[in-house]
Tab-separated table of C-alpha atoms in Angstrom:
chain	number	residue	atom	x	y	z
A	1	MET	CA	48.998	-20.895	12.511
A	2	THR	CA	45.783	-19.494	14.214
A	3	ASP	CA	44.047	-16.657	11.511
A	4	ASP	CA	43.884	-13.912	12.661
A	5	ARG	CA	42.844	-11.916	10.506
A	6	VAL	CA	39.509	-9.520	11.074
A	7	CYS	CA	36.705	-7.449	9.163
A	8	ARG	CA	35.411	-4.955	9.864
A	9	TRP	CA	32.166	-3.780	9.461
A	10	GLY	CA	30.321	-0.306	9.139
A	11	ILE	CA	26.249	-0.062	8.670
A	12	LEU	CA	24.971	2.557	7.012
A	13	GLY	CA	20.858	2.699	8.195
A	14	ALA	CA	19.733	1.773	11.095
A	15	ALA	CA	17.220	-0.145	10.259
A	16	GLY	CA	15.051	-2.962	12.067
A	17	ILE	CA	17.145	-5.873	10.402
A	18	ALA	CA	20.522	-4.078	11.468
A	19	ARG	CA	19.144	-5.455	14.684
A	20	LYS	CA	19.815	-8.731	13.922
A	21	ASN	CA	22.605	-7.916	11.909
A	22	TRP	CA	24.666	-6.427	14.316
A	23	GLN	CA	24.641	-9.654	16.593
A	24	ALA	CA	25.727	-11.764	13.736
A	25	ILE	CA	28.758	-9.985	13.094
A	26	ARG	CA	29.534	-10.068	16.875
A	27	HIS	CA	28.707	-14.146	16.066
A	28	ALA	CA	30.477	-14.386	13.246
A	29	PRO	CA	34.524	-15.319	13.454
A	30	HIS	CA	37.066	-13.101	12.265
A	31	CYS	CA	34.251	-10.245	11.970
A	32	THR	CA	34.131	-6.768	14.263
A	33	LEU	CA	31.707	-3.717	13.997
A	34	THR	CA	33.840	-0.596	14.003
A	35	ALA	CA	30.955	1.841	13.016
A	36	VAL	CA	27.360	3.162	12.247
A	37	ALA	CA	25.994	6.193	10.410
A	38	SER	CA	22.248	6.991	10.459
A	39	ARG	CA	20.390	9.630	8.348
A	40	ASP	CA	19.167	10.991	11.932
A	41	PRO	CA	22.946	11.617	14.105
A	42	GLU	CA	21.000	10.597	17.948
A	43	ARG	CA	18.813	8.056	16.301
A	44	GLY	CA	22.503	6.301	15.521
A	45	ARG	CA	23.560	7.169	19.328
A	46	GLN	CA	19.858	5.331	20.238
A	47	PHE	CA	20.389	2.333	18.458
A	48	VAL	CA	23.844	1.372	19.341
A	49	ARG	CA	22.980	1.976	22.068
A	50	GLU	CA	20.512	-0.467	22.922
A	51	CYS	CA	22.365	-2.726	20.533
A	52	GLN	CA	25.508	-2.452	22.608
A	53	GLY	CA	23.525	-3.047	25.708
A	54	HIS	CA	22.066	-6.604	24.656
A	55	VAL	CA	25.100	-7.719	22.747
A	56	PRO	CA	28.017	-5.564	23.670
A	57	PHE	CA	31.523	-5.391	21.112
A	58	PRO	CA	34.395	-5.109	23.223
A	59	GLU	CA	34.887	-1.188	21.337
A	60	PRO	CA	31.218	-0.020	21.200
A	61	PRO	CA	31.760	1.168	17.469
A	62	ARG	CA	31.709	5.120	16.633
A	63	VAL	CA	29.003	7.015	15.438
A	64	CYS	CA	29.731	8.644	11.796
A	65	ALA	CA	27.670	12.294	11.541
A	66	ASN	CA	26.451	10.948	8.153
A	67	TYR	CA	27.644	8.327	5.895
A	68	GLU	CA	29.657	9.802	3.784
A	69	GLU	CA	31.645	10.245	6.935
A	70	LEU	CA	31.540	6.124	7.730
A	71	LEU	CA	32.592	5.489	3.999
A	72	ALA	CA	36.248	6.991	4.335
A	73	ARG	CA	37.137	5.693	7.819
A	74	GLU	CA	39.897	2.968	7.319
A	75	ASP	CA	38.693	1.070	9.991
A	76	VAL	CA	35.827	0.031	7.471
A	77	ASP	CA	36.689	-3.123	5.153
A	78	ALA	CA	33.197	-3.737	3.855
A	79	VAL	CA	29.641	-1.661	4.752
A	80	TYR	CA	26.151	-3.419	5.534
A	81	LEU	CA	23.650	-1.437	3.595
A	82	PRO	CA	19.757	-2.282	4.944
A	83	LEU	CA	18.641	0.909	3.347
A	84	PRO	CA	15.263	0.818	1.668
A	85	THR	CA	15.352	-0.054	-1.499
A	86	VAL	CA	15.581	3.019	-3.270
A	87	PRO	CA	18.180	5.508	-1.981
A	88	ARG	CA	20.421	1.927	-1.091
A	89	LYS	CA	21.778	1.571	-5.266
A	90	HIS	CA	23.566	5.462	-4.176
A	91	TRP	CA	25.463	4.109	-1.571
A	92	ALA	CA	25.757	0.199	-2.600
A	93	ILE	CA	27.221	2.252	-6.051
A	94	ARG	CA	29.174	4.906	-3.005
A	95	ALA	CA	30.809	2.461	-0.708
A	96	ALA	CA	32.058	0.555	-4.464
A	97	GLU	CA	33.656	3.379	-5.575
A	98	VAL	CA	35.700	3.998	-1.883
A	99	GLY	CA	36.998	0.860	-1.799
A	100	LYS	CA	34.450	-1.099	0.744
A	101	HIS	CA	33.048	-4.120	0.169
A	102	VAL	CA	28.911	-3.885	-0.120
A	103	LEU	CA	26.656	-6.777	1.310
A	104	VAL	CA	23.050	-5.029	1.083
A	105	GLU	CA	19.182	-6.006	2.259
A	106	LYS	CA	17.135	-7.434	-0.436
A	107	PRO	CA	15.541	-6.765	-2.576
A	108	VAL	CA	18.448	-5.153	-4.588
A	109	GLY	CA	17.034	-2.813	-6.603
A	110	ALA	CA	14.076	-1.913	-7.943
A	111	THR	CA	14.815	-3.330	-11.123
A	112	ALA	CA	16.789	-5.891	-12.578
A	113	ASP	CA	18.971	-2.399	-14.058
A	114	ASP	CA	19.476	-1.057	-10.664
A	115	VAL	CA	21.659	-4.333	-9.490
A	116	ARG	CA	23.417	-4.323	-13.073
A	117	GLU	CA	24.804	-1.673	-11.721
A	118	ILE	CA	25.914	-1.572	-8.877
A	119	LEU	CA	27.659	-5.025	-10.028
A	120	ALA	CA	29.360	-3.473	-11.959
A	121	ALA	CA	30.697	-0.904	-10.090
A	122	CYS	CA	31.524	-3.365	-7.865
A	123	GLN	CA	33.954	-5.310	-10.360
A	124	ARG	CA	35.201	-2.353	-11.080
A	125	ASN	CA	36.835	-1.867	-8.016
A	126	ARG	CA	37.141	-5.453	-7.116
A	127	VAL	CA	34.802	-5.294	-4.317
A	128	GLN	CA	32.460	-8.186	-2.916
A	129	PHE	CA	29.093	-8.110	-3.045
A	130	MET	CA	26.108	-10.168	-1.933
A	131	ASP	CA	22.312	-9.353	-1.079
A	132	GLY	CA	21.039	-10.484	2.519
A	133	THR	CA	19.415	-14.007	1.502
A	134	MET	CA	20.506	-15.307	4.638
A	135	PHE	CA	18.513	-19.314	4.319
A	136	MET	CA	21.561	-19.970	1.508
A	137	HIS	CA	24.171	-19.925	4.828
A	138	SER	CA	22.349	-22.683	7.184
A	139	ARG	CA	24.202	-26.023	6.445
A	140	ARG	CA	20.064	-27.060	5.898
A	141	LEU	CA	20.249	-26.559	2.582
A	142	GLU	CA	23.015	-28.470	2.224
A	143	ALA	CA	21.352	-31.677	2.939
A	144	MET	CA	18.494	-30.710	1.034
A	145	ARG	CA	20.928	-30.520	-1.465
A	146	ARG	CA	21.856	-34.302	-0.864
A	147	VAL	CA	18.117	-34.890	-0.624
A	148	LEU	CA	17.255	-33.666	-3.864
A	149	ASP	CA	19.956	-35.166	-5.436
A	150	ASP	CA	19.840	-39.106	-4.950
A	151	GLY	CA	17.228	-39.985	-7.454
A	152	GLN	CA	15.302	-41.867	-4.772
A	153	SER	CA	14.492	-39.274	-2.033
A	154	ILE	CA	11.759	-36.917	-4.696
A	155	GLY	CA	12.743	-38.816	-7.730
A	156	HIS	CA	12.822	-36.416	-10.940
A	157	LEU	CA	11.562	-32.780	-9.859
A	158	ARG	CA	8.233	-31.879	-11.018
A	159	ARG	CA	6.779	-29.306	-9.157
A	160	ILE	CA	8.021	-26.308	-6.770
A	161	THR	CA	5.878	-24.345	-4.492
A	162	SER	CA	6.404	-21.376	-1.892
A	163	ALA	CA	4.962	-18.825	-0.112
A	164	PHE	CA	6.242	-16.241	2.053
A	165	THR	CA	3.576	-13.919	4.467
A	166	PHE	CA	2.111	-11.683	7.248
A	167	GLY	CA	-0.317	-9.993	7.993
A	168	GLY	CA	0.248	-6.277	8.481
A	169	SER	CA	-1.131	-4.982	11.739
A	170	GLU	CA	-2.901	-0.923	10.521
A	171	PRO	CA	0.289	0.826	11.862
A	172	PHE	CA	2.372	-1.441	9.091
A	173	PHE	CA	-0.064	0.266	6.833
A	174	ALA	CA	0.049	3.598	7.112
A	175	THR	CA	3.669	3.623	8.583
A	176	ASN	CA	5.640	1.731	7.703
A	177	ILE	CA	7.974	2.526	4.663
A	178	ARG	CA	7.082	-1.202	2.481
A	179	THR	CA	3.832	0.161	1.992
A	180	ALA	CA	6.221	3.260	0.352
A	181	SER	CA	6.813	3.581	-3.376
A	182	ASP	CA	9.262	5.654	-3.465
A	183	LEU	CA	10.342	3.755	-0.717
A	184	GLU	CA	9.783	0.125	-1.694
A	185	PRO	CA	7.802	0.179	-5.081
A	186	LEU	CA	7.903	-3.761	-4.944
A	187	GLY	CA	5.959	-4.018	-1.640
A	188	CYS	CA	5.832	-7.825	-0.566
A	189	LEU	CA	7.179	-8.886	-4.049
A	190	GLY	CA	9.839	-7.947	-3.281
A	191	ASP	CA	10.191	-8.084	0.731
A	192	LEU	CA	8.966	-11.851	1.021
A	193	GLY	CA	8.181	-13.166	-2.715
A	194	TRP	CA	11.917	-12.206	-3.334
A	195	TYR	CA	13.051	-15.396	-0.992
A	196	CYS	CA	10.369	-17.756	-3.095
A	197	ILE	CA	11.699	-16.955	-6.532
A	198	ARG	CA	15.651	-17.582	-4.283
A	199	LEU	CA	14.866	-20.331	-3.814
A	200	THR	CA	13.399	-22.291	-6.495
A	201	LEU	CA	16.134	-20.790	-8.518
A	202	TRP	CA	18.032	-22.479	-5.968
A	203	ALA	CA	16.534	-25.757	-6.110
A	204	MET	CA	17.392	-25.416	-10.175
A	205	ASN	CA	20.723	-24.781	-10.436
A	206	TRP	CA	19.779	-21.306	-11.271
A	207	ALA	CA	18.156	-22.188	-14.218
A	208	LEU	CA	16.370	-18.889	-15.690
A	209	PRO	CA	12.495	-20.519	-16.437
A	210	THR	CA	11.839	-19.499	-19.762
A	211	ARG	CA	8.312	-18.193	-19.550
A	212	VAL	CA	6.324	-16.295	-15.928
A	213	CYS	CA	3.088	-15.485	-15.350
A	214	GLY	CA	2.167	-13.119	-12.436
A	215	HIS	CA	-0.924	-11.704	-10.231
A	216	MET	CA	-1.348	-8.967	-8.356
A	217	LEU	CA	-4.239	-10.289	-5.916
A	218	ALA	CA	-3.961	-6.950	-4.001
A	219	GLU	CA	-2.241	-3.019	-3.816
A	220	HIS	CA	-2.376	-0.789	-0.813
A	221	ARG	CA	-1.623	3.183	-1.215
A	222	ARG	CA	-1.340	4.485	1.458
A	223	SER	CA	-1.642	8.640	1.467
A	224	ASP	CA	1.465	9.985	1.300
A	225	SER	CA	3.042	7.020	-1.616
A	226	PRO	CA	3.127	8.922	-4.933
A	227	ALA	CA	2.036	5.591	-6.022
A	228	PRO	CA	0.386	2.157	-5.067
A	229	VAL	CA	2.578	-0.952	-3.659
A	230	PRO	CA	2.126	-5.142	-4.358
A	231	LEU	CA	0.049	-6.146	-1.270
A	232	ASP	CA	-1.084	-9.649	-2.386
A	233	PHE	CA	0.919	-11.582	-5.453
A	234	SER	CA	1.585	-14.454	-7.147
A	235	ALA	CA	3.377	-16.367	-9.910
A	236	GLU	CA	4.220	-19.126	-12.044
A	237	LEU	CA	6.875	-19.730	-13.536
A	238	PHE	CA	7.575	-22.220	-16.214
A	239	PHE	CA	11.254	-23.554	-17.009
A	240	ALA	CA	12.888	-25.342	-20.034
A	241	ASN	CA	13.053	-28.625	-18.392
A	242	GLY	CA	9.447	-29.473	-17.438
A	243	VAL	CA	9.192	-28.021	-13.791
A	244	SER	CA	6.501	-25.970	-12.460
A	245	ALA	CA	6.763	-23.247	-9.572
A	246	ALA	CA	4.686	-21.320	-8.223
A	247	PHE	CA	4.346	-18.600	-4.654
A	248	HIS	CA	2.295	-16.598	-2.975
A	249	CYS	CA	3.693	-13.653	-0.410
A	250	SER	CA	1.259	-11.546	1.083
A	251	PHE	CA	1.112	-8.893	3.927
A	252	ILE	CA	-2.679	-9.448	4.592
A	253	ALA	CA	-2.095	-13.111	5.200
A	254	GLU	CA	-1.700	-14.548	8.488
A	255	ILE	CA	2.652	-15.626	8.685
A	256	GLN	CA	3.857	-18.854	6.799
A	257	GLN	CA	7.201	-19.516	4.590
A	258	TRP	CA	6.708	-22.895	3.493
A	259	ALA	CA	8.371	-24.412	0.447
A	260	VAL	CA	7.370	-28.302	-1.414
A	261	PHE	CA	9.579	-29.812	-3.922
A	262	SER	CA	7.628	-32.706	-5.532
A	263	GLY	CA	9.283	-35.254	-7.689
A	264	GLU	CA	8.266	-38.423	-9.412
A	265	LYS	CA	8.807	-40.731	-5.787
A	266	GLY	CA	7.976	-38.280	-3.221
A	267	SER	CA	8.085	-35.186	-1.820
A	268	LEU	CA	10.109	-32.402	0.299
A	269	LEU	CA	7.993	-29.679	2.726
A	270	VAL	CA	10.572	-27.202	4.502
A	271	ASP	CA	8.409	-25.768	7.268
A	272	ASP	CA	10.667	-23.072	8.058
A	273	PHE	CA	12.552	-21.476	5.422
A	274	VAL	CA	13.371	-18.268	5.312
A	275	LEU	CA	13.172	-17.653	9.516
A	276	PRO	CA	13.840	-21.347	11.113
A	277	TYR	CA	12.288	-22.037	13.875
A	278	PHE	CA	13.775	-21.053	17.678
A	279	GLY	CA	15.393	-24.461	18.550
A	280	SER	CA	19.116	-26.171	17.888
A	281	GLU	CA	18.088	-27.871	15.298
A	282	VAL	CA	16.836	-26.764	11.349
A	283	ALA	CA	14.794	-29.428	9.351
A	284	PHE	CA	12.477	-30.678	7.004
A	285	ARG	CA	10.832	-33.822	5.765
A	286	VAL	CA	10.492	-35.775	3.352
A	287	SER	CA	7.723	-37.797	2.152
A	288	LYS	CA	6.297	-40.905	0.459
A	289	PRO	CA	2.847	-42.094	1.309
A	290	VAL	CA	2.142	-45.550	0.565
A	291	PHE	CA	-1.440	-46.151	-0.883
A	292	ARG	CA	-2.669	-49.363	-0.277
A	293	PHE	CA	-6.468	-51.328	-0.390
A	294	GLU	CA	-7.788	-54.733	0.190
A	295	GLY	CA	-11.601	-55.515	0.036
A	296	CYS	CA	-13.354	-52.854	1.356
A	297	ASP	CA	-9.953	-50.839	3.151
A	298	PHE	CA	-8.269	-48.209	1.798
A	299	ASN	CA	-5.475	-46.907	3.452
A	300	MET	CA	-3.162	-43.862	3.041
A	301	GLU	CA	0.286	-44.886	4.696
A	302	ASP	CA	2.167	-42.247	6.576
A	303	HIS	CA	5.713	-42.463	4.993
A	304	THR	CA	7.894	-39.396	5.951
A	305	GLN	CA	11.699	-39.148	6.681
A	306	ARG	CA	12.751	-36.418	9.534
A	307	ILE	CA	15.708	-34.679	8.872
A	308	ALA	CA	17.171	-32.539	10.481
A	309	VAL	CA	20.319	-30.676	10.622
A	310	HIS	CA	22.273	-29.596	14.121
A	311	GLU	CA	22.611	-25.281	13.548
A	312	TYR	CA	20.883	-22.719	15.591
A	313	SER	CA	17.919	-21.459	14.509
A	314	ASN	CA	19.197	-17.417	15.209
A	315	ALA	CA	21.296	-15.162	17.800
A	316	ALA	CA	23.832	-18.124	17.767
A	317	PRO	CA	27.217	-18.365	15.990
A	318	GLY	CA	26.352	-20.870	13.765
A	319	ALA	CA	23.227	-19.815	12.109
A	320	GLN	CA	22.608	-18.901	9.575
A	321	GLU	CA	23.025	-15.066	9.422
A	322	ALA	CA	26.350	-15.445	11.148
A	323	ASN	CA	27.149	-17.517	8.429
A	324	MET	CA	26.427	-14.954	6.132
A	325	PHE	CA	29.229	-13.071	7.694
A	326	ALA	CA	31.734	-14.821	8.292
A	327	THR	CA	31.140	-16.638	4.180
A	328	PHE	CA	31.906	-12.845	3.175
A	329	ALA	CA	34.555	-12.276	4.822
A	330	GLN	CA	36.602	-15.530	4.261
A	331	LEU	CA	34.955	-14.043	0.126
A	332	VAL	CA	37.186	-10.435	1.248
A	333	PHE	CA	41.018	-12.484	3.112
A	334	SER	CA	40.676	-14.528	-0.679
A	335	GLU	CA	41.121	-11.285	-1.974
A	336	ARG	CA	39.173	-12.340	-5.920
A	337	PRO	CA	35.879	-11.407	-5.595
A	338	ASP	CA	32.874	-13.755	-6.243
A	339	PRO	CA	30.920	-12.882	-9.063
A	340	SER	CA	28.638	-16.123	-8.432
A	341	TRP	CA	27.075	-14.254	-5.727
A	342	GLY	CA	26.471	-11.414	-7.895
A	343	ASP	CA	25.030	-13.608	-10.604
A	344	MET	CA	22.323	-15.205	-8.384
A	345	ALA	CA	20.809	-12.062	-6.632
A	346	LEU	CA	20.309	-10.917	-11.048
A	347	LYS	CA	18.083	-13.505	-11.694
A	348	THR	CA	16.117	-13.503	-9.367
A	349	GLN	CA	15.403	-9.384	-9.678
A	350	GLN	CA	15.201	-10.769	-13.312
A	351	VAL	CA	12.394	-13.061	-12.554
A	352	LEU	CA	10.995	-10.377	-9.739
A	353	ASP	CA	10.547	-8.031	-12.853
A	354	ALA	CA	8.527	-10.530	-14.821
A	355	CYS	CA	6.623	-11.560	-12.346
A	356	LEU	CA	5.258	-7.972	-12.547
A	357	ALA	CA	5.527	-6.528	-16.062
A	358	SER	CA	3.612	-10.261	-16.155
A	359	ALA	CA	0.553	-8.691	-12.949
A	360	ARG	CA	1.015	-4.882	-14.791
A	361	ARG	CA	-0.012	-6.812	-17.942
A	362	GLY	CA	-3.348	-8.470	-16.301
A	363	GLY	CA	-1.517	-11.556	-15.810
A	364	GLN	CA	-0.181	-12.460	-19.397
A	365	ILE	CA	2.570	-15.047	-20.249
A	366	VAL	CA	5.864	-13.063	-20.423
A	367	ALA	CA	8.929	-14.678	-21.555
A	368	LEU	CA	11.697	-13.262	-19.479
A	369	HIS	CA	13.696	-12.062	-21.906
A	370	GLU	CA	10.708	-9.875	-22.651
A	371	ALA	CA	11.124	-8.264	-18.973
A	372	SER	CA	15.268	-8.148	-18.490
């Protein structure tokens, strides 16, 4: 029998990332978009007109006058919240209180305590929670896990390094919400570092580091921001089993989004772990170079294997963002919320908090329990 159930979505906020996820909802099986709300109804209408003109739904989503109107609708089962981090907590909790399932952008909160409050509200009201870390829904991750765990390609994992950066423009620093501490107090650490931390924890099978060391390489305070936000940040993470990790996130270094997993037998490199390069497949490389010398000849041989997964990078059914909404819909249909997605979010935020606490103490090493 064909499953004809549909998860009916509402979007709270008309942020730029919501355009990408409008399309993701359209391409996700068993999903539709029924309503959109913005603080400015005219902006909401413009958002719907433009998105409907590019990726139309059979029935255009209704534009609500405000967030409460959307949350009161009976034809909305789940809400996607691309709101800024600070106001997001209130509306995530409010959505859970009225029985709507909750998918939020990241970072989930300004602190781990914010995340705990959101998760507690979802648990009390038996609704599904998930954050919008799209790469978690790529089939590439499954292939990477097989390589990391096969015991031969990489061997025992020793080191994880990653970077996610982009160079902001002058208007970005002057007006973007990610440089305003009353909206996005975590700056580049919350916007970009979140992904590096999440990938590291995934590789470590969700074991938390015991200690972290963070470094505030640069901050930025625009004229209307109550406080500066992280602009350029790096950190080291130390795990109980001897594995170490490092990441760099920045609004002043040009685009990078790579990660390297180094082991005793080889290494795994992924160049585009957040936003896959445009195309019909996603890939990574496994490297096991061999150094040979004879007499005066010193030869470094490249023994690299490229492993690819057939999966469109974006804007297609089966892309990671569409998979995210499809997975969420299946959890809604199960009527048994899966708490593991909340656990992932909370652990990511705990590590983020500890890195920031260390940086604010001049790079002092912080035990994770001290910041969580």
